[in-house]
mmCIF file of C-alpha atoms in Angstrom:
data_model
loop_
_atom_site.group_PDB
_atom_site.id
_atom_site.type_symbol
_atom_site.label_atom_id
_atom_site.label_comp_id
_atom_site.label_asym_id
_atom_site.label_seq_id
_atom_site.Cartn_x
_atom_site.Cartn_y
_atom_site.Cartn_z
ATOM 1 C CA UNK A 17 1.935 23.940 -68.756
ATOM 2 C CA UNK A 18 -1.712 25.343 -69.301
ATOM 3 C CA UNK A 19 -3.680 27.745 -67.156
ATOM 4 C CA UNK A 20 -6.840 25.423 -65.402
ATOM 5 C CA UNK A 21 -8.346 28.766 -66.591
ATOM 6 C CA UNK A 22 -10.530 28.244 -70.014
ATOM 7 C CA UNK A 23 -11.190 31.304 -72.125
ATOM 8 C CA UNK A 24 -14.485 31.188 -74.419
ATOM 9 C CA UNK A 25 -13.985 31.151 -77.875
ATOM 10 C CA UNK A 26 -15.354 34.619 -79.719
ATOM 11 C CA UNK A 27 -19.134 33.762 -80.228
ATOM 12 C CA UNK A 28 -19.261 30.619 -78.101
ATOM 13 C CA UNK A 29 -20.565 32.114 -75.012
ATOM 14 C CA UNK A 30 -23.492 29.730 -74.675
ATOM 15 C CA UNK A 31 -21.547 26.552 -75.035
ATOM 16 C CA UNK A 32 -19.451 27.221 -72.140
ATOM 17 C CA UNK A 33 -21.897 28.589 -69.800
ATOM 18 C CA UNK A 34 -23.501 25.125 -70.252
ATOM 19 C CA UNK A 35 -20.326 22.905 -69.771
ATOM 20 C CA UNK A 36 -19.508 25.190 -66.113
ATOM 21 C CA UNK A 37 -23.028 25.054 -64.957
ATOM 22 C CA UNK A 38 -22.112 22.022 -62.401
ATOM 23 C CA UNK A 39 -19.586 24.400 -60.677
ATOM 24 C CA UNK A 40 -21.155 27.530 -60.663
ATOM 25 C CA UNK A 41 -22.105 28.943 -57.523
ATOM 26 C CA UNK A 42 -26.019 29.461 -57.034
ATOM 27 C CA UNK A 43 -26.092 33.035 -58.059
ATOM 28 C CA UNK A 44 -24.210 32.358 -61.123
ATOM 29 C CA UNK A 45 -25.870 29.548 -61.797
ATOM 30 C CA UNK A 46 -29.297 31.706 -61.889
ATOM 31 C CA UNK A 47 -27.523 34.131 -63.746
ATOM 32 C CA UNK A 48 -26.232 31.432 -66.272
ATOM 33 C CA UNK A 49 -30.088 29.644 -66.881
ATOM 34 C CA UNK A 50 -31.615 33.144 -67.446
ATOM 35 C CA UNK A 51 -29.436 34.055 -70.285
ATOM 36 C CA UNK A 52 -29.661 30.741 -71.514
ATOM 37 C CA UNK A 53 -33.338 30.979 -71.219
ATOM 38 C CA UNK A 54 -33.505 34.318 -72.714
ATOM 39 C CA UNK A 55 -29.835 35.139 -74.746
ATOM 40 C CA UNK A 56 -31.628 38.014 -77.012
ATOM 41 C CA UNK A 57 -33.242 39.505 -74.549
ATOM 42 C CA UNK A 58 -29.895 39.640 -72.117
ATOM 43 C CA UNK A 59 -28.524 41.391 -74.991
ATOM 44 C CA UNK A 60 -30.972 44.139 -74.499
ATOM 45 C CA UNK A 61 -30.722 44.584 -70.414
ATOM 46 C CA UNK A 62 -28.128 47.036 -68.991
ATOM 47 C CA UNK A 63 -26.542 45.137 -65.748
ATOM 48 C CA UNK A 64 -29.036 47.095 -63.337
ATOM 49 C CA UNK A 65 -31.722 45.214 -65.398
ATOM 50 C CA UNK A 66 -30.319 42.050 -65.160
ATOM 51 C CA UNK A 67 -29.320 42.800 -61.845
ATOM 52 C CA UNK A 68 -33.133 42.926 -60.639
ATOM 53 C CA UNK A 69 -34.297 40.651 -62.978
ATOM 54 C CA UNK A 70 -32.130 37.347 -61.488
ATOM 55 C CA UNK A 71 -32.509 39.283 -58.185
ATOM 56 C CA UNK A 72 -28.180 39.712 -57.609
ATOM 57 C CA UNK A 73 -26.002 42.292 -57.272
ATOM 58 C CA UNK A 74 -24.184 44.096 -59.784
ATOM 59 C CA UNK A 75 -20.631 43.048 -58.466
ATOM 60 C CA UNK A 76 -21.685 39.287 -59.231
ATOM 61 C CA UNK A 77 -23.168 39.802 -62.505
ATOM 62 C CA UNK A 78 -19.210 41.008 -63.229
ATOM 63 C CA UNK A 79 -17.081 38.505 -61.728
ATOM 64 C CA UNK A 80 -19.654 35.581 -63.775
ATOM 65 C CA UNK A 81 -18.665 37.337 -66.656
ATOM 66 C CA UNK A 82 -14.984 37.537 -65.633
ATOM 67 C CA UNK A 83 -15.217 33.796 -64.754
ATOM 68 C CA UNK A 84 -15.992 33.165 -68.010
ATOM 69 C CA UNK A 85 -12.950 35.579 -69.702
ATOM 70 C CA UNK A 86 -14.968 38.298 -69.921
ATOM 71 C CA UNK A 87 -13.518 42.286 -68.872
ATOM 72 C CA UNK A 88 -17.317 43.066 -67.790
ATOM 73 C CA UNK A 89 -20.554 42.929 -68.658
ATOM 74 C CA UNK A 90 -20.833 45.294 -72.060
ATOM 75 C CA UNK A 91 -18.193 42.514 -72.892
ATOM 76 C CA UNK A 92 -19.997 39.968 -72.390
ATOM 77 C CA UNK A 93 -23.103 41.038 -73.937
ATOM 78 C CA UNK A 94 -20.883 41.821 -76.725
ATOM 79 C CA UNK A 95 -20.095 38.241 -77.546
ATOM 80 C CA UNK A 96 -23.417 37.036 -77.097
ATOM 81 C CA UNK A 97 -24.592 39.578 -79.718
ATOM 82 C CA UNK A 98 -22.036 38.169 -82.048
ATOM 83 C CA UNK A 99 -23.245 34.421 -81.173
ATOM 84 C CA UNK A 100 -27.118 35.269 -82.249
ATOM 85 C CA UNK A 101 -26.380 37.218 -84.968
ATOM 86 C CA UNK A 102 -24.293 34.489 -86.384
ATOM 87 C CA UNK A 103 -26.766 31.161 -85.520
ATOM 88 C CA UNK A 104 -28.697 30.524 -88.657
ATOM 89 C CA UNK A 105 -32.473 29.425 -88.436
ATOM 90 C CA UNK A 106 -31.359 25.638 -89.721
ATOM 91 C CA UNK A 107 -28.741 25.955 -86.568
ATOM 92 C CA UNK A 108 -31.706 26.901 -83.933
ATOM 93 C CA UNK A 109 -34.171 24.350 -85.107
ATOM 94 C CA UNK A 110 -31.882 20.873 -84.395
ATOM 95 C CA UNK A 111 -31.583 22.494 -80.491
ATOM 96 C CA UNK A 112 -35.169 21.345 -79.940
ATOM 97 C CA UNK A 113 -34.424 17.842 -79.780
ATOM 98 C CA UNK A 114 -36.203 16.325 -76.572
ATOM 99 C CA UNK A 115 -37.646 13.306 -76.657
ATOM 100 C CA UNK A 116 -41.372 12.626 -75.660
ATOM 101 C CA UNK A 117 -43.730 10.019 -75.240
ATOM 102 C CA UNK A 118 -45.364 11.122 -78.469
ATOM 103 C CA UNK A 119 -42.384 10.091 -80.194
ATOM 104 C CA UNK A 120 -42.201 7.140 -82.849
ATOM 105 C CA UNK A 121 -38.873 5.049 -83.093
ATOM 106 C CA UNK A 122 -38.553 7.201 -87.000
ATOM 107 C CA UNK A 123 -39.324 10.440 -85.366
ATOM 108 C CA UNK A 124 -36.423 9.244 -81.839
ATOM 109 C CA UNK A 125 -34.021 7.993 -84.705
ATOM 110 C CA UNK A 126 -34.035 11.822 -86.365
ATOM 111 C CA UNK A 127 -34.094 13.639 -82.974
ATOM 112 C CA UNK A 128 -30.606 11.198 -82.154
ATOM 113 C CA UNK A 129 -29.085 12.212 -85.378
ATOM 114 C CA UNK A 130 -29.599 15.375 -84.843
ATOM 115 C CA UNK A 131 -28.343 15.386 -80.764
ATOM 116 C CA UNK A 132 -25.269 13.672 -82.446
ATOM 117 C CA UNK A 133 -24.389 16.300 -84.593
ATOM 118 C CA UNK A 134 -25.187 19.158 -82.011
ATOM 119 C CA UNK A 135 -22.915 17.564 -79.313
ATOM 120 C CA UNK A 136 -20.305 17.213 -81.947
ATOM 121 C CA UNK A 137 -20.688 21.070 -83.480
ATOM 122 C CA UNK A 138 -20.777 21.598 -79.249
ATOM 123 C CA UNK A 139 -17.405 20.230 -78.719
ATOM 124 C CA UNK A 140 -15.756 21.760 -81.474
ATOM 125 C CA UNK A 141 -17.176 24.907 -80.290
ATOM 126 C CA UNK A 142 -15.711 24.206 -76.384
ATOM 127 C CA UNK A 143 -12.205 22.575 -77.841
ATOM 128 C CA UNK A 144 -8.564 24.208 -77.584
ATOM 129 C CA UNK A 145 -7.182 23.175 -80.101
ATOM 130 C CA UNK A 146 -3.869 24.497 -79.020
ATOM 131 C CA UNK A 147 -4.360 22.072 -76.178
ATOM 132 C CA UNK A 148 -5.211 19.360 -78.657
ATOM 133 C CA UNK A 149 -2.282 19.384 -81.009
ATOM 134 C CA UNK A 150 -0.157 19.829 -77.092
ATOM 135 C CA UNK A 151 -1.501 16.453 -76.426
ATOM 136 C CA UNK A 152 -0.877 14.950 -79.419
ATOM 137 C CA UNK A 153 2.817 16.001 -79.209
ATOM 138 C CA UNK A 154 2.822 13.872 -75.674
ATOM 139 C CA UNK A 155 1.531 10.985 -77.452
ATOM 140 C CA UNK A 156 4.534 11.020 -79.902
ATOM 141 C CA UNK A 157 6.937 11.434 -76.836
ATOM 142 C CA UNK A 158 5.657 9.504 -73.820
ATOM 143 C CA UNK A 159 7.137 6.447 -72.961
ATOM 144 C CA UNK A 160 3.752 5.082 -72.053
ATOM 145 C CA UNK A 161 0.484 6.407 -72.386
ATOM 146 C CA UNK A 162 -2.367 5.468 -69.563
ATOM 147 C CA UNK A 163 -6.023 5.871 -69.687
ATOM 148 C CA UNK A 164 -7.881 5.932 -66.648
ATOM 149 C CA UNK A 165 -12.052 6.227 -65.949
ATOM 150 C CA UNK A 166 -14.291 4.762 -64.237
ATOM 151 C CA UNK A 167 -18.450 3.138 -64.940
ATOM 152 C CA UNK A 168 -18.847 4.743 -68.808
ATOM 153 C CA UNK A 169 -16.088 6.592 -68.527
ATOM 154 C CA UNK A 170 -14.026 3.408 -68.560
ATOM 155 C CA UNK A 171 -15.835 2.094 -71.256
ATOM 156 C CA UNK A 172 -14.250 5.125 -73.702
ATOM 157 C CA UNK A 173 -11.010 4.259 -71.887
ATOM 158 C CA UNK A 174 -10.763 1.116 -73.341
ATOM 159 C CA UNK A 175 -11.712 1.941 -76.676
ATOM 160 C CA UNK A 176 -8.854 4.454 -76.643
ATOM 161 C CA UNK A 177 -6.167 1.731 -75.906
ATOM 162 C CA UNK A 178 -7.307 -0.914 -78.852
ATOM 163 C CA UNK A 179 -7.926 2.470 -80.516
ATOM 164 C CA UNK A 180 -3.679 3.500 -79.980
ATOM 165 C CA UNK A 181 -2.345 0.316 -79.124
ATOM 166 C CA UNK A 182 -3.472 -0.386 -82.979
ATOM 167 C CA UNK A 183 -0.921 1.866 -84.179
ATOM 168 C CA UNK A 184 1.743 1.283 -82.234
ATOM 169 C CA UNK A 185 1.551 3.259 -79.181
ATOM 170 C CA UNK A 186 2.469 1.687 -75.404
ATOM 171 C CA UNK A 187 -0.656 2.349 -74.028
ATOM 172 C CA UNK A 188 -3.078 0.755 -71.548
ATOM 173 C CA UNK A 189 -6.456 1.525 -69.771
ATOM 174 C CA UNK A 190 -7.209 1.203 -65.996
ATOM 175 C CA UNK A 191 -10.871 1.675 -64.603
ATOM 176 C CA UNK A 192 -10.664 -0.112 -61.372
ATOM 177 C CA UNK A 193 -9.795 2.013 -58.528
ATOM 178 C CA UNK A 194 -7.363 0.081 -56.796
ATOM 179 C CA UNK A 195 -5.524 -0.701 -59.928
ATOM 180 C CA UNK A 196 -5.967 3.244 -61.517
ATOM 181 C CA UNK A 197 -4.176 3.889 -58.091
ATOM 182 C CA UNK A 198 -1.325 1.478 -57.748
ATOM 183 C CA UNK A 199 -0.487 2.472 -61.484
ATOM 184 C CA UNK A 200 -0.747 6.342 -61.168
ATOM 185 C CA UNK A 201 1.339 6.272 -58.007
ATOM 186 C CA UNK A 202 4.437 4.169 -60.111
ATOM 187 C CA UNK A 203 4.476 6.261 -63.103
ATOM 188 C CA UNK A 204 7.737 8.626 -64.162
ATOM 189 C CA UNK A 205 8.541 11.426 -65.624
ATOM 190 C CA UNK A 206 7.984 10.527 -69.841
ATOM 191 C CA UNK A 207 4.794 8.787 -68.773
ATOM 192 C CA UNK A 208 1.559 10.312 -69.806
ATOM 193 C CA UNK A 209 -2.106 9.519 -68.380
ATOM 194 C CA UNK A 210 -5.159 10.749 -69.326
ATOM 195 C CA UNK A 211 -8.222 10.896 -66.835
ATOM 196 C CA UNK A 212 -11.572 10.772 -68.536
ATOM 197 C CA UNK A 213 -14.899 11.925 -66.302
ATOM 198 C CA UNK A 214 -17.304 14.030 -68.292
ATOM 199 C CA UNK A 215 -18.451 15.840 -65.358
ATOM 200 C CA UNK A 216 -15.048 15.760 -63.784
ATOM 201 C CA UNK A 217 -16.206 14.802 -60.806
ATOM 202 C CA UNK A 218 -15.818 11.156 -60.292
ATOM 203 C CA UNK A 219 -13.279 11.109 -57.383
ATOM 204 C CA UNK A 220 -11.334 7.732 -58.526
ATOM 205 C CA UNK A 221 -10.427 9.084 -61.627
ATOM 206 C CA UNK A 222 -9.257 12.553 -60.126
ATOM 207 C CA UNK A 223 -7.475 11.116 -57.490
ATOM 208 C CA UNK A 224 -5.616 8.467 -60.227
ATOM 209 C CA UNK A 225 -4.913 11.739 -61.902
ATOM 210 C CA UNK A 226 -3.625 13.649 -59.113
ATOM 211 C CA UNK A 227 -1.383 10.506 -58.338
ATOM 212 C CA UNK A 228 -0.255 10.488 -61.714
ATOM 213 C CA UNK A 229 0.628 14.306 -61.226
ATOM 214 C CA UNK A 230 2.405 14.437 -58.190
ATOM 215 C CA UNK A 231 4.735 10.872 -59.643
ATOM 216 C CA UNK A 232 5.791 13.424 -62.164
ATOM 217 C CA UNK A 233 3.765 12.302 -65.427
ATOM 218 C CA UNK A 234 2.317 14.744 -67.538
ATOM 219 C CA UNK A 235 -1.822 14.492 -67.119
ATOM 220 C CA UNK A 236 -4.678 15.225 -69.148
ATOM 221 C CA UNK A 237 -8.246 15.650 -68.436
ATOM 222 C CA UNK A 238 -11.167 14.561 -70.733
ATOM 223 C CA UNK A 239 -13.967 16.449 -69.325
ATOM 224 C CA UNK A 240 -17.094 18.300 -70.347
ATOM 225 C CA UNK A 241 -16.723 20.844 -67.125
ATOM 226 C CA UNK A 242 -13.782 23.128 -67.787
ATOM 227 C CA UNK A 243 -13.880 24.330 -63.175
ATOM 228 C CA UNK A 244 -14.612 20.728 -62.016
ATOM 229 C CA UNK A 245 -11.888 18.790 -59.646
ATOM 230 C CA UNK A 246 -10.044 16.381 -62.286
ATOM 231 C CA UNK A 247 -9.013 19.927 -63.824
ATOM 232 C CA UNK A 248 -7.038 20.597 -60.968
ATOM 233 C CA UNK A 249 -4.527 18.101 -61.534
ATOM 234 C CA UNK A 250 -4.084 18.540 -65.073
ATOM 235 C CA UNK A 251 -1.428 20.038 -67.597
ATOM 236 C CA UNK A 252 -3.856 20.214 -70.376
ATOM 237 C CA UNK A 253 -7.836 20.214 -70.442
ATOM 238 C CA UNK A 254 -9.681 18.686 -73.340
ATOM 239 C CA UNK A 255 -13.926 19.407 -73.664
ATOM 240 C CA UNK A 256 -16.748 17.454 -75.006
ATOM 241 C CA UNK A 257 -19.483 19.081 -75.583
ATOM 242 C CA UNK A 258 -23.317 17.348 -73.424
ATOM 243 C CA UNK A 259 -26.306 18.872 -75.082
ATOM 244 C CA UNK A 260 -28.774 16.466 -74.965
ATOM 245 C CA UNK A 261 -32.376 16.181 -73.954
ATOM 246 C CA UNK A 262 -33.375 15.057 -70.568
ATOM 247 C CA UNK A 263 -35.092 11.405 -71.734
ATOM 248 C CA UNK A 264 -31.798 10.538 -73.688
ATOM 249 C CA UNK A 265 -29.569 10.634 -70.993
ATOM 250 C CA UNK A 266 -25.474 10.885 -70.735
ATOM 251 C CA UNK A 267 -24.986 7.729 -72.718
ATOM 252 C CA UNK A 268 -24.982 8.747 -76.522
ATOM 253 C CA UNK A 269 -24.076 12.474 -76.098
ATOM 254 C CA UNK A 270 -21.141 11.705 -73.910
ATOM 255 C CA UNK A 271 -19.796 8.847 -75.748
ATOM 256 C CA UNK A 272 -19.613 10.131 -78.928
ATOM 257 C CA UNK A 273 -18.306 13.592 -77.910
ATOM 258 C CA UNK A 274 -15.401 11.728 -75.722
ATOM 259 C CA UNK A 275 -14.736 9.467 -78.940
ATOM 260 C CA UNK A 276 -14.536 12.456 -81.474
ATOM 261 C CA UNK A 277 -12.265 14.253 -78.776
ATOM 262 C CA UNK A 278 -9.816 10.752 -78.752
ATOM 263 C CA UNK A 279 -10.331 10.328 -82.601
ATOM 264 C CA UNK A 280 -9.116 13.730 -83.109
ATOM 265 C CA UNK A 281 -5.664 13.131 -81.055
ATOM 266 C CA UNK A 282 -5.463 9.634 -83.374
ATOM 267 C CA UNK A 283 -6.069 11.298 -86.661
ATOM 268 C CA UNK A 284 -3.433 14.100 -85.766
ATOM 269 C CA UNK A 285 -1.025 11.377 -84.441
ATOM 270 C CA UNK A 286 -1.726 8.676 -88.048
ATOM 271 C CA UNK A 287 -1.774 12.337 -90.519
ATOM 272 C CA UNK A 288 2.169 12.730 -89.102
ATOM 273 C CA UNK A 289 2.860 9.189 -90.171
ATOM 274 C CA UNK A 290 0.480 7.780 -92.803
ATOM 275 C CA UNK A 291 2.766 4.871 -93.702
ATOM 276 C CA UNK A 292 3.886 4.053 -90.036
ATOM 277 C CA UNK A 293 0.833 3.745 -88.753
ATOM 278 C CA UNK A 294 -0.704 1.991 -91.236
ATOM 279 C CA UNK A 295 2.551 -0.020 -91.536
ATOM 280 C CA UNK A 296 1.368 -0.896 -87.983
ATOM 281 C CA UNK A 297 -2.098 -1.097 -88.026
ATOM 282 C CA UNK A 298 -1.635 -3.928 -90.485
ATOM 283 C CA UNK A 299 0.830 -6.082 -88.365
ATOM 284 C CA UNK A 300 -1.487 -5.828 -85.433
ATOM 285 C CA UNK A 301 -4.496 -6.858 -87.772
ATOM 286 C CA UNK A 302 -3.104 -10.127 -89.309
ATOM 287 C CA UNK A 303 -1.990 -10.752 -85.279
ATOM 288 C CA UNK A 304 -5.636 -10.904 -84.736
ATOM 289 C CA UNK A 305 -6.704 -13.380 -87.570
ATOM 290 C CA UNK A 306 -6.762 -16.832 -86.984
#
């Protein structure tokens, strides 16, 4: 249904280098830091400078930049031109937003705010949203809807289903193994599941997926690396976006980002039927009061 292959977006080179670090080999994985490191400068190299400067060959300075949709190299470069040229000085200065032990809780409260709204500007920058409106169309069809995921991952799970279930949809979340399993391996054709690891690796989830696949649901992964495993076993690939500084860890980056990603399938799914859903949201609300 869609290619496991992710093209970047014209002018978003940087943001998917960073979400297919984890699954880059080690010589495109030097390749990818350096231009990170040094994007205007890159711009400037011809590949035999590159080439000597990382310390690879040509041939695997090319097939990075085909990994990443890319004809060759002048293409590449091309694209990260276009990024630079278009990232304001207001856009540069929120990227510096480590936290260190310098830090008071006013000056940690701004550098948050503003890792919030670069993970957010991040995912919109990584999103299909081809893929998105895709998966919105299997929420109006499926028969049942299933999140799986697993530690924090299952945490955003859960929050999906009150998140649906609060608008009518037959959904439900599963982040123990055994039960992720048993589920994936009874589901049908009409059924829909959705696998959530940010860096796609968490084998329970993948597996669940790849259960889910082969029962003859249609998947969906909710991932921030577009080559990781859980990719492999899905019809559709949705990205959150990760950057964050080293001291703040996965938990408010990631969360947010998968939540934005879920809010935006909700939104699309409540702006096709404002009165229905609300129609429904209220029922389930007056359920609730005592």
């Amino acid at each position: 249904m869609v290619a496991n292959h992710i093209p970047v977006k014209s002018g978003k080179v940087l943001d998917m280098m960073g979400s297919m670090q984890e699954s880059m080999t080690p010589s495109a994985r030097r390749i990818s830091e350096f231009v990170m490191d040094n994007p205007a400068g890159v711009t400037k190299l011809s590949i035999a400078e590159l080439s000597q400067t990382v310390n690879v060959g040509e041939a695997t300075i090319i097939r990075f930049c085909r990994m990443l949709g890319f004809k060759g190299f002048q293409d590449f470069k091309m694209d990260l031109a276009i990024e630079l040229s278009n990232q304001s000085q207001g856009d540069k200065s929120i990227l510096d937003t480590d936290i260190t032990a310098g830090d008071g809780a006013e000056l940690i409260g701004q550098k948050l705010q503003a890792t919030i709204n670069n993970v957010l500007s991040e995912t919109l920058n990584l999103l299909s949203f081809e893929a998105l409106e895709a998966v919105a169309q299997q929420f109006r069809d499926a028969r049942a809807v299933y999140f799986f995921g697993v530690g924090s991952s299952g945490i955003t799970a859960e929050d999906a289903k009150n998140k649906f279930m609060r608008i009518g949809y037959n959904v439900d979340a599963l982040t123990n193994n055994h039960f992720m399993y048993m589920k994936a391996s009874l589901l049908q054709p009409g059924d829909l599941a959705i696998g959530i690891s940010h860096s796609g690796n968490s084998l329970e989830t993948t597996k669940a997926l790849m259960l889910a696949k082969e029962a003859g649901a249609s998947t969906v992964a909710l991932t921030h690396n577009p080559k990781s495993g859980i990719c492999k076993h899905a019809d559709w690939v949705l990205l959150n976006g990760n950057r964050q500084g080293q001291l703040q860890g996965d938990s408010i980056g990631t969360k947010i980002t998968q939540l934005f990603v879920l809010d935006l399938v909700y939104t699309l799914l409540v702006k096709d039927d404002v009165d229905g859903a609300q129609s429904k949201k209220l029922r389930t609300t007056k359920a609730l009061e005592s």
